[in-house]
XYZ file of N, CA and C in Angstrom:
504
model
N -5.131 -5.943 -45.813
C -4.549 -6.222 -44.519
C -4.706 -7.721 -44.241
N -3.622 -8.347 -43.789
C -3.650 -9.784 -43.532
C -4.415 -10.076 -42.245
N -4.833 -11.314 -42.126
C -5.558 -11.732 -40.921
C -4.668 -11.595 -39.688
N -3.382 -11.902 -39.842
C -2.454 -11.796 -38.715
C -2.330 -10.349 -38.254
N -2.241 -9.415 -39.201
C -2.139 -8.002 -38.854
C -3.427 -7.513 -38.200
N -4.576 -7.970 -38.700
C -5.848 -7.594 -38.087
C -5.925 -8.111 -36.656
N -5.454 -9.349 -36.461
C -5.448 -9.926 -35.120
C -4.548 -9.117 -34.188
N -3.348 -8.774 -34.648
C -2.421 -7.975 -33.837
C -3.034 -6.631 -33.486
N -3.657 -5.989 -34.433
C -4.279 -4.688 -34.205
C -5.418 -4.810 -33.190
N -6.244 -5.836 -33.339
C -7.354 -6.053 -32.394
C -6.817 -6.335 -30.994
N -5.768 -7.136 -30.906
C -5.139 -7.459 -29.617
C -4.596 -6.190 -28.953
N -3.928 -5.351 -29.723
C -3.385 -4.105 -29.194
C -4.506 -3.199 -28.684
N -5.577 -3.064 -29.440
C -6.697 -2.216 -29.022
C -7.319 -2.753 -27.738
N -7.456 -4.073 -27.647
C -8.017 -4.672 -26.442
C -7.116 -4.394 -25.232
N -5.818 -4.564 -25.400
C -4.886 -4.294 -24.301
C -4.892 -2.821 -23.914
N -4.923 -1.944 -24.888
C -4.947 -0.508 -24.607
C -6.182 -0.137 -23.815
N -7.284 -0.823 -24.059
C -8.507 -0.561 -23.311
C -8.413 -0.961 -21.857
N -7.469 -1.834 -21.540
C -7.283 -2.282 -20.161
C -6.385 -1.359 -19.354
N -5.662 -0.476 -19.982
C -4.692 0.358 -19.281
C -5.309 1.135 -18.122
N -6.431 1.832 -18.293
C -6.974 2.569 -17.154
C -7.260 1.678 -15.955
N -7.658 0.444 -16.188
C -7.957 -0.462 -15.087
C -6.688 -0.917 -14.378
N -5.543 -0.798 -14.999
C -4.306 -1.279 -14.391
C -3.467 -0.165 -13.788
N -3.938 1.065 -13.843
C -3.128 2.171 -13.366
C -2.994 2.218 -11.849
N -3.912 1.651 -11.128
C -3.780 1.741 -9.693
C -4.541 0.677 -8.944
N -4.050 0.382 -7.791
C -4.619 -0.594 -6.879
C -5.650 0.117 -6.023
N -5.305 1.197 -5.493
C -6.133 2.064 -4.659
C -7.011 1.300 -3.689
N -8.210 1.764 -3.470
C -9.022 1.304 -2.341
C -9.422 -0.171 -2.386
N -10.018 -0.608 -3.469
C -10.610 -1.947 -3.489
C -9.623 -3.060 -3.205
N -8.481 -3.044 -3.845
C -7.501 -4.102 -3.629
C -6.957 -4.109 -2.215
N -6.663 -2.921 -1.700
C -6.151 -2.849 -0.333
C -7.186 -3.351 0.669
N -8.425 -2.915 0.492
C -9.462 -3.335 1.437
C -9.771 -4.819 1.303
N -9.643 -5.378 0.116
C -9.864 -6.810 -0.061
C -8.829 -7.611 0.724
N -7.564 -7.235 0.621
C -6.508 -7.926 1.368
C -6.738 -7.763 2.877
N -7.109 -6.548 3.306
C -7.366 -6.310 4.727
C -8.575 -7.105 5.212
N -9.593 -7.220 4.387
C -10.780 -7.984 4.776
C -10.462 -9.467 4.932
N -9.632 -9.999 4.055
C -9.212 -11.400 4.202
C -8.485 -11.580 5.533
N -7.620 -10.637 5.868
C -6.912 -10.706 7.154
C -7.894 -10.570 8.326
N -8.853 -9.652 8.206
C -9.837 -9.448 9.281
C -10.603 -10.730 9.570
N -10.918 -11.464 8.535
C -11.685 -12.697 8.711
C -10.902 -13.785 9.439
N -9.597 -13.591 9.596
C -8.769 -14.542 10.337
C -8.745 -14.230 11.834
N -9.295 -13.071 12.209
C -9.312 -12.643 13.610
C -10.642 -13.016 14.263
N -10.626 -13.152 15.593
C -11.908 -13.368 16.269
C -12.543 -12.010 16.569
N -13.790 -12.016 16.977
C -14.564 -10.785 17.171
C -13.914 -9.857 18.206
N -13.353 -10.413 19.270
C -12.721 -9.585 20.305
C -11.486 -8.872 19.758
N -10.702 -9.557 18.931
C -9.519 -8.938 18.326
C -9.922 -7.815 17.372
N -10.948 -8.057 16.569
C -11.433 -7.036 15.648
C -11.941 -5.828 16.424
N -12.699 -6.060 17.478
C -13.224 -4.951 18.290
C -12.102 -4.129 18.905
N -11.077 -4.791 19.400
C -9.943 -4.078 20.013
C -9.219 -3.215 18.985
N -8.975 -3.759 17.801
C -8.319 -2.984 16.745
C -9.203 -1.828 16.275
N -10.490 -2.100 16.088
C -11.393 -1.033 15.650
C -11.476 0.088 16.678
N -11.413 -0.253 17.948
C -11.404 0.776 19.000
C -10.193 1.691 18.841
N -9.047 1.104 18.590
C -7.829 1.885 18.371
C -7.976 2.756 17.118
N -8.403 2.167 16.025
C -8.512 2.912 14.769
C -9.544 4.036 14.844
N -10.608 3.845 15.600
C -11.651 4.884 15.720
C -11.157 6.138 16.425
N -10.027 6.065 17.095
C -9.466 7.261 17.742
C -9.160 8.353 16.719
N -9.016 7.989 15.465
C -8.714 8.958 14.404
C -9.920 9.254 13.523
N -11.107 8.839 13.948
C -12.327 8.995 13.144
C -12.603 10.458 12.784
N -12.334 11.361 13.692
C -12.608 12.778 13.422
C -11.800 13.280 12.226
N -10.533 12.904 12.160
C -9.662 13.373 11.084
C -9.739 12.514 9.819
N -10.086 11.246 9.971
C -10.108 10.329 8.826
C -11.403 9.522 8.816
N -12.531 10.193 8.616
C -13.802 9.460 8.590
C -13.821 8.458 7.435
N -14.346 7.292 7.726
C -14.416 6.261 6.696
C -13.148 5.446 6.546
N -12.157 5.688 7.394
C -10.903 4.918 7.347
C -10.495 4.541 8.762
N -11.460 3.966 9.485
C -11.200 3.715 10.901
C -11.708 2.362 11.387
N -11.642 1.355 10.545
C -11.862 -0.015 10.994
C -10.814 -0.892 10.312
N -10.738 -2.143 10.721
C -9.662 -3.025 10.259
C -9.580 -3.089 8.731
N -10.705 -3.012 8.066
C -10.702 -3.107 6.605
C -10.384 -1.771 5.948
N -11.028 -0.701 6.390
C -10.882 0.584 5.696
C -9.588 1.317 6.026
N -8.910 0.963 7.129
C -7.624 1.625 7.406
C -6.598 1.291 6.333
N -6.874 0.268 5.555
C -5.938 -0.130 4.495
C -5.721 0.981 3.476
N -6.653 1.912 3.350
C -6.505 2.988 2.364
C -5.925 4.266 2.974
N -5.796 4.324 4.278
C -5.325 5.544 4.944
C -3.963 6.033 4.426
N -2.951 5.174 4.244
C -1.678 5.685 3.743
C -1.762 6.324 2.354
N -2.711 5.921 1.537
C -2.911 6.609 0.259
C -3.677 7.908 0.462
N -4.587 7.923 1.436
C -5.349 9.151 1.718
C -4.421 10.295 2.120
N -3.420 9.988 2.929
C -2.563 11.067 3.424
C -1.607 11.590 2.358
N -1.441 10.849 1.252
C -0.593 11.306 0.142
C -1.309 12.318 -0.748
N -2.617 12.295 -0.748
C -3.395 13.100 -1.689
C -3.083 14.587 -1.561
N -2.976 15.228 -2.708
C -2.733 16.668 -2.738
C -3.975 17.447 -3.148
N -4.990 16.726 -3.635
C -6.247 17.381 -3.989
C -7.367 16.342 -3.951
N -8.590 16.825 -3.848
C -9.747 15.946 -3.812
C -9.954 15.342 -5.201
N -10.206 14.040 -5.242
C -10.473 13.341 -6.501
C -11.342 12.130 -6.187
N -11.622 11.329 -7.195
C -12.465 10.150 -6.979
C -11.829 9.156 -6.009
N -10.505 9.104 -5.941
C -9.842 8.185 -5.026
C -9.221 8.901 -3.823
N -9.407 10.196 -3.731
C -8.953 10.988 -2.577
C -10.103 11.898 -2.149
N -11.070 11.316 -1.484
C -12.305 12.033 -1.187
C -12.231 12.882 0.085
N -11.155 12.828 0.835
C -11.036 13.625 2.059
C -11.052 15.108 1.700
N -11.935 15.893 2.314
C -12.081 17.301 1.909
C -10.813 18.152 2.056
N -10.032 17.913 3.078
C -8.778 18.647 3.261
C -7.622 17.670 3.083
N -6.836 17.880 2.066
C -5.752 16.936 1.802
C -4.581 17.170 2.753
N -3.933 16.068 3.123
C -2.757 16.149 3.995
C -1.487 16.411 3.200
N -1.428 15.934 1.965
C -0.269 16.116 1.072
C 1.028 15.662 1.735
N 0.991 14.504 2.368
C 2.175 13.958 3.026
C 2.909 13.005 2.082
N 3.634 13.549 1.145
C 4.393 12.756 0.196
C 5.669 12.175 0.776
N 6.002 12.545 1.997
C 7.228 12.053 2.620
C 7.227 10.545 2.789
N 6.055 9.937 2.760
C 5.943 8.493 2.969
C 5.830 7.715 1.657
N 5.977 8.377 0.527
C 5.776 7.716 -0.767
C 6.647 6.478 -0.947
N 7.910 6.545 -0.558
C 8.809 5.405 -0.775
C 8.479 4.229 0.145
N 7.613 4.435 1.108
C 7.221 3.352 2.009
C 6.305 2.349 1.309
N 5.758 2.697 0.169
C 4.735 1.884 -0.478
C 5.291 0.828 -1.431
N 6.577 0.795 -1.658
C 7.115 -0.122 -2.661
C 8.577 -0.424 -2.358
N 9.123 -1.327 -3.167
C 10.541 -1.648 -3.110
C 11.062 -1.671 -4.539
N 12.221 -1.107 -4.750
C 12.807 -1.098 -6.087
C 13.819 -2.223 -6.294
N 13.831 -3.184 -5.395
C 14.800 -4.271 -5.516
C 14.511 -5.068 -6.785
N 15.522 -5.275 -7.627
C 15.301 -6.020 -8.869
C 14.929 -7.480 -8.600
N 14.052 -8.006 -9.414
C 13.727 -9.422 -9.369
C 14.895 -10.149 -10.025
N 15.608 -10.956 -9.252
C 16.845 -11.560 -9.725
C 16.970 -12.989 -9.182
N 16.071 -13.898 -9.599
C 16.092 -15.245 -9.026
C 17.338 -16.053 -9.375
N 18.027 -15.672 -10.443
C 19.237 -16.404 -10.845
C 20.509 -15.789 -10.264
N 20.372 -14.781 -9.433
C 21.511 -14.101 -8.808
C 22.534 -13.618 -9.818
N 22.043 -13.033 -10.891
C 22.922 -12.431 -11.890
C 23.646 -11.264 -11.231
N 24.966 -11.150 -11.377
C 25.682 -10.034 -10.761
C 25.126 -8.692 -11.261
N 24.864 -7.802 -10.325
C 24.337 -6.476 -10.652
C 25.434 -5.436 -10.476
N 25.358 -4.402 -11.258
C 26.349 -3.323 -11.145
C 26.102 -2.508 -9.879
N 27.085 -1.716 -9.501
C 26.932 -0.839 -8.342
C 25.766 0.121 -8.525
N 25.575 0.589 -9.732
C 24.463 1.515 -10.007
C 23.136 0.803 -9.786
N 23.023 -0.424 -10.272
C 21.773 -1.170 -10.107
C 21.468 -1.431 -8.635
N 22.470 -1.814 -7.868
C 22.216 -2.094 -6.455
C 21.996 -0.819 -5.663
N 22.627 0.271 -6.038
C 22.436 1.521 -5.293
C 21.023 2.062 -5.456
N 20.368 1.715 -6.553
C 19.008 2.200 -6.783
C 18.007 1.583 -5.813
N 18.255 0.369 -5.365
C 17.298 -0.256 -4.451
C 17.842 -0.404 -3.038
N 19.070 -0.081 -2.821
C 19.672 -0.254 -1.514
C 19.379 0.907 -0.567
N 18.391 1.689 -0.915
C 18.063 2.849 -0.089
C 16.910 2.525 0.848
N 16.884 3.220 1.944
C 15.741 3.174 2.847
C 15.155 4.557 2.861
N 13.936 4.732 3.136
C 12.984 3.678 3.468
C 12.381 3.022 2.245
N 11.859 1.844 2.465
C 11.168 1.075 1.436
C 10.107 0.254 2.156
N 9.351 -0.525 1.409
C 8.308 -1.347 2.035
C 8.910 -2.309 3.062
N 10.029 -2.949 2.723
C 10.649 -3.879 3.673
C 11.123 -3.149 4.921
N 11.718 -1.990 4.724
C 12.220 -1.193 5.842
C 11.073 -0.814 6.771
N 9.948 -0.406 6.201
C 8.804 0.011 7.023
C 8.246 -1.163 7.811
N 8.139 -2.320 7.182
C 7.616 -3.475 7.906
C 8.524 -3.839 9.082
N 9.832 -3.793 8.874
C 10.773 -4.067 9.980
C 10.681 -2.977 11.048
N 10.571 -1.734 10.628
C 10.447 -0.617 11.581
C 9.158 -0.721 12.379
N 8.092 -1.154 11.727
C 6.816 -1.306 12.428
C 6.927 -2.367 13.517
N 7.601 -3.470 13.213
C 7.776 -4.514 14.235
C 8.550 -3.960 15.428
N 9.552 -3.133 15.155
C 10.309 -2.489 16.229
C 9.392 -1.583 17.053
N 8.555 -0.810 16.378
C 7.607 0.068 17.078
C 6.662 -0.754 17.945
N 6.119 -1.837 17.395
C 5.178 -2.663 18.156
C 5.840 -3.272 19.389
N 7.119 -3.605 19.281
C 7.828 -4.219 20.406
C 8.259 -3.223 21.476
N 8.579 -1.990 21.068
C 9.191 -1.050 22.007
C 8.308 0.109 22.439
N 7.414 0.538 21.586
C 6.630 1.729 21.894
C 5.413 1.393 22.747
N 5.036 2.308 23.591
C 3.796 2.191 24.370
C 2.819 3.282 23.941
N 3.088 3.914 22.837
C 2.262 5.004 22.332
C 1.130 4.464 21.464
N -0.100 4.797 21.820
C -1.247 4.386 20.991
C -1.168 5.052 19.617
N -0.691 6.296 19.579
C -0.545 6.997 18.307
C 0.411 6.233 17.392
N 1.580 5.866 17.926
C 2.581 5.157 17.125
C 2.039 3.809 16.656
N 1.364 3.106 17.557
C 0.812 1.801 17.202
C -0.250 1.962 16.115
N -1.131 2.944 16.265
C -2.193 3.211 15.298
C -1.598 3.517 13.924
N -0.632 4.427 13.901
C -0.037 4.838 12.634
C 0.691 3.689 11.943
N 1.530 2.987 12.681
C 2.328 1.930 12.062
C 1.473 0.734 11.663
N 0.428 0.434 12.428
C -0.447 -0.677 12.044
C -1.216 -0.331 10.773
N -1.602 0.924 10.616
C -2.244 1.355 9.371
C -1.288 1.157 8.185
N -0.033 1.514 8.376
C 0.944 1.308 7.301
C 1.175 -0.175 7.020
N 1.265 -0.989 8.049
C 1.481 -2.425 7.838
C 0.332 -3.027 7.035
N -0.897 -2.722 7.424
C -2.056 -3.262 6.707
C -2.018 -2.811 5.244
N -1.693 -1.549 5.018
C -1.636 -1.018 3.658
C -0.507 -1.663 2.847
N 0.659 -1.774 3.431
C 1.825 -2.286 2.702
C 1.661 -3.770 2.391
N 1.011 -4.509 3.263
C 0.714 -5.906 2.934
C -0.156 -5.944 1.675
N -1.092 -5.006 1.548
C -1.871 -4.896 0.307
C -0.990 -4.509 -0.867
N -0.075 -3.563 -0.646
C 0.831 -3.145 -1.725
C 1.671 -4.309 -2.241
N 2.247 -5.094 -1.336
C 3.130 -6.166 -1.787
C 2.363 -7.315 -2.414
N 1.053 -7.327 -2.274
C 0.234 -8.332 -2.952
C -0.274 -7.836 -4.311
N 0.055 -6.608 -4.648
C -0.332 -6.071 -5.952
C 0.669 -6.545 -6.992
N 0.186 -7.148 -8.053
C 1.123 -7.600 -9.085
C 2.006 -6.447 -9.597
N 3.284 -6.703 -9.658
C 4.297 -5.790 -10.173
C 4.527 -4.538 -9.327
N 3.906 -4.449 -8.164
C 4.085 -3.253 -7.335
C 5.470 -3.206 -6.707
N 6.069 -4.347 -6.527
C 7.361 -4.419 -5.855
C 8.409 -5.170 -6.641
N 8.286 -5.177 -7.953
C 9.287 -5.872 -8.771
C 10.057 -4.833 -9.551
């Protein structure tokens, strides 16, 4: 076996070993992005948001402060208890799955796309749609429930769009 082939084989094995680490963003990445945002707020703003988020503490323990609410939208998707879905009773709300990403092609050169290609990403809802809808909710709604829910999604989706390749 040549040195080049040995190198290629070693490189492939090393990359294959990284696959499990790249399968998901889940809690840590989302909470890291939320924590960076939290540090930009003053103590009174954090307290006000945490007061709102704690209203759901009974149903979502451990996901009720500015940092930990970032994982709530993934918690509600869970269909069974696992290492990343520790809530004892799963909500199994898959209806929000498309809110976590965008299928819009990365096309910086504006290459003409076929109707099929554009129809695949021209659907709503998507991450962009949810962020715009959340702004509408924040401007028009007076419901604490609506504000709580949409702010949880906004915090989570900001984490999603900061995940490499999550929205490309």
